[in-house]
């Protein structure tokens, strides 16, 4: 999703902005641009496509500037629509969505102003330019008119050594070091040893003025004292460490991510959370995409071990479904980035209706962490590839542990997770066999993933992964539901992957295997039920180690992630940067 970088200080801004934008590339974008102020005038360079297209701008002179990577929402990806946007001596970069842009634009046009882009963002430059007073007051007056979400960094020709920033529902961090002042949408863009970093809260403003410490203000422009956050500057340097892609490296990191993310909920730090678990009568899990799938896996485990009513909701649906939130509901909000707009809104709604909110997130200091009552961190380490891999398995580790604690709080028990890491490692090694499946998948018309129970959730996750990086149409389907309509789609160009890890359901899922085989499909099996391997209808298989069926997505996800990875490569796609997608979805 969109990225912001800004700098003011004693050094030339352009190289700092370009390096910062490169560090935000993993978020996904389709155009990029920078503006540098020199002698009271802005020089703007924008390009459709990658940040490297801006390299000629590296030599621009000017010690104040802002940069942006854009993920199109209003208006096609193009040079014209790329940020920064200029109007009336004001220069703006914006993340988020201005929902009332059309109405605001009409007011500006009635004043005789013309627009140079189709974006919602450009109107912010017009609004700021129309205000009197200093830049901070002008930005605040403009911000008050905006409906929607924003993180903005604003420059003015009349205040050449200053950047004013504001945030509402879109992340923004400020950095301060001997070499100057920085602003960015994400810590990695400005992380450096010795540099202090501060996060902006919703409704806050920051003024970065050369030669002074950053100043922070609340919505009424009262000065706010901020504490710097602790972060590991070293950890924030993303490296492939010999792997061809970040995605492959991150799949290789799954076993460690899992081991690190299993919390010891009996520890003192969690005693208050444990008390809440004891009182919990309903569980609402809210999340999007892959995180929603890990929520569904948790629902299965909670029902099985704790016998507690649990429901997983797609966050974007939950927030508009007028949900019933009974007394003693615990809302578990799952998000790798901790910045997903829909998940934040769903968690806020659950809280407003009386639920306690537990964040399960991979990013310390994220918006989700800050708005939640409790935090269960996943410790997957930074995930750069857009497709979630190690963060999914890390979420499962934390969520299964939580399911176990819920069971314990009711005098029941769940199988221990302690021995799972070697099994995950084995599953990763076994999963490499999918590489030989490529001839069946590369030119496929579409792909089906089948399973029952927790295997059905794994099938959905396998399908999502394949879709997003191979661009092959695909569906995860409950094995028993196929014959109620979808079987009509299956033919000789529809490979089917069946996930079978629950011995109690194995025969049932194998019935679906017979049905698709009879329609000409090549069938691939991911299983730990060895009896299934003797089925003559199977084209190829991956044999996983045995484990508690409710936990098996932790293992079956590995061959599925690898399958998506190898198919993407075989089809000539970049698995790290799938088209149209963003890592951190900060707009609704
Ligand atoms: C899929 C994927 C997305 C994310 C979703 C939620 O591979 O990465 O579906 O899982 O956008 O993101 P977070 O977990 O950051 O809230």
mmCIF file with all atom_site columns, C-alpha atoms and ligand atoms in Angstrom, residues 288-291 334-340 343 386-388 395 461 464-465 468 582-585, ligand 1:
data_model
loop_
_atom_site.group_PDB
_atom_site.id
_atom_site.type_symbol
_atom_site.label_atom_id
_atom_site.label_alt_id
_atom_site.label_comp_id
_atom_site.label_asym_id
_atom_site.label_entity_id
_atom_site.label_seq_id
_atom_site.pdbx_PDB_ins_code
_atom_site.Cartn_x
_atom_site.Cartn_y
_atom_site.Cartn_z
_atom_site.occupancy
_atom_site.B_iso_or_equiv
_atom_site.pdbx_formal_charge
_atom_site.auth_seq_id
_atom_site.auth_comp_id
_atom_site.auth_asym_id
_atom_site.auth_atom_id
_atom_site.pdbx_PDB_model_num
ATOM   1  C CA . UNK A 1 288 ? -8.621 -10.352 6.809  1.00 0.00 ? 288 UNK A CA 1
ATOM   2  C CA . UNK A 1 289 ? -7.132 -12.692 4.211  1.00 0.00 ? 289 UNK A CA 1
ATOM   3  C CA . UNK A 1 290 ? -4.550 -15.109 5.522  1.00 0.00 ? 290 UNK A CA 1
ATOM   4  C CA . UNK A 1 291 ? -5.015 -13.804 9.077  1.00 0.00 ? 291 UNK A CA 1
ATOM   5  C CA . UNK A 1 334 ? -5.388 -10.991 14.135 1.00 0.00 ? 334 UNK A CA 1
ATOM   6  C CA . UNK A 1 335 ? -3.127 -8.962  11.866 1.00 0.00 ? 335 UNK A CA 1
ATOM   7  C CA . UNK A 1 336 ? 0.460  -9.403  10.746 1.00 0.00 ? 336 UNK A CA 1
ATOM   8  C CA . UNK A 1 337 ? 0.902  -5.685  10.082 1.00 0.00 ? 337 UNK A CA 1
ATOM   9  C CA . UNK A 1 338 ? -1.370 -4.428  12.834 1.00 0.00 ? 338 UNK A CA 1
ATOM   10 C CA . UNK A 1 339 ? -2.405 -1.685  10.398 1.00 0.00 ? 339 UNK A CA 1
ATOM   11 C CA . UNK A 1 340 ? -5.130 -3.333  8.309  1.00 0.00 ? 340 UNK A CA 1
ATOM   12 C CA . UNK A 1 343 ? -9.361 -5.229  11.125 1.00 0.00 ? 343 UNK A CA 1
ATOM   13 C CA . UNK A 1 386 ? 3.533  -9.591  0.043  1.00 0.00 ? 386 UNK A CA 1
ATOM   14 C CA . UNK A 1 387 ? 2.103  -13.092 0.463  1.00 0.00 ? 387 UNK A CA 1
ATOM   15 C CA . UNK A 1 388 ? 1.946  -14.012 4.135  1.00 0.00 ? 388 UNK A CA 1
ATOM   16 C CA . UNK A 1 395 ? -0.273 -16.678 14.194 1.00 0.00 ? 395 UNK A CA 1
ATOM   17 C CA . UNK A 1 461 ? -5.218 -20.717 2.563  1.00 0.00 ? 461 UNK A CA 1
ATOM   18 C CA . UNK A 1 464 ? -5.432 -17.837 -1.607 1.00 0.00 ? 464 UNK A CA 1
ATOM   19 C CA . UNK A 1 465 ? -1.656 -18.184 -1.791 1.00 0.00 ? 465 UNK A CA 1
ATOM   20 C CA . UNK A 1 468 ? -2.266 -14.079 -5.331 1.00 0.00 ? 468 UNK A CA 1
ATOM   21 C CA . UNK A 1 582 ? -0.089 -4.461  -1.133 1.00 0.00 ? 582 UNK A CA 1
ATOM   22 C CA . UNK A 1 583 ? 1.523  -5.810  2.000  1.00 0.00 ? 583 UNK A CA 1
ATOM   23 C CA . UNK A 1 584 ? -0.188 -3.542  4.428  1.00 0.00 ? 584 UNK A CA 1
ATOM   24 C CA . UNK A 1 585 ? -3.781 -2.670  3.523  1.00 0.00 ? 585 UNK A CA 1
HETATM 25 C C1 . LIG B 2 .   ? -2.262 -13.068 1.825  1.00 0.00 ? 1   LIG B C1 1
HETATM 26 C C2 . LIG B 2 .   ? -2.052 -11.874 2.613  1.00 0.00 ? 1   LIG B C2 1
HETATM 27 C C3 . LIG B 2 .   ? -3.243 -11.047 2.970  1.00 0.00 ? 1   LIG B C3 1
HETATM 28 C C4 . LIG B 2 .   ? -3.139 -10.575 4.430  1.00 0.00 ? 1   LIG B C4 1
HETATM 29 C C5 . LIG B 2 .   ? -4.292 -9.608  4.748  1.00 0.00 ? 1   LIG B C5 1
HETATM 30 C C6 . LIG B 2 .   ? -4.283 -9.186  6.193  1.00 0.00 ? 1   LIG B C6 1
HETATM 31 O O1 . LIG B 2 .   ? -1.055 -13.733 1.598  1.00 0.00 ? 1   LIG B O1 1
HETATM 32 O O2 . LIG B 2 .   ? -0.951 -11.549 2.966  1.00 0.00 ? 1   LIG B O2 1
HETATM 33 O O3 . LIG B 2 .   ? -4.430 -11.741 2.753  1.00 0.00 ? 1   LIG B O3 1
HETATM 34 O O4 . LIG B 2 .   ? -3.181 -11.691 5.255  1.00 0.00 ? 1   LIG B O4 1
HETATM 35 O O5 . LIG B 2 .   ? -4.191 -8.479  3.924  1.00 0.00 ? 1   LIG B O5 1
HETATM 36 O O6 . LIG B 2 .   ? -3.103 -8.522  6.513  1.00 0.00 ? 1   LIG B O6 1
HETATM 37 P P1 . LIG B 2 .   ? -2.658 -8.329  8.019  1.00 0.00 ? 1   LIG B P1 1
HETATM 38 O O7 . LIG B 2 .   ? -2.374 -9.682  8.580  1.00 0.00 ? 1   LIG B O7 1
HETATM 39 O O8 . LIG B 2 .   ? -1.466 -7.447  7.967  1.00 0.00 ? 1   LIG B O8 1
HETATM 40 O O9 . LIG B 2 .   ? -3.831 -7.702  8.719  1.00 0.00 ? 1   LIG B O9 1
#
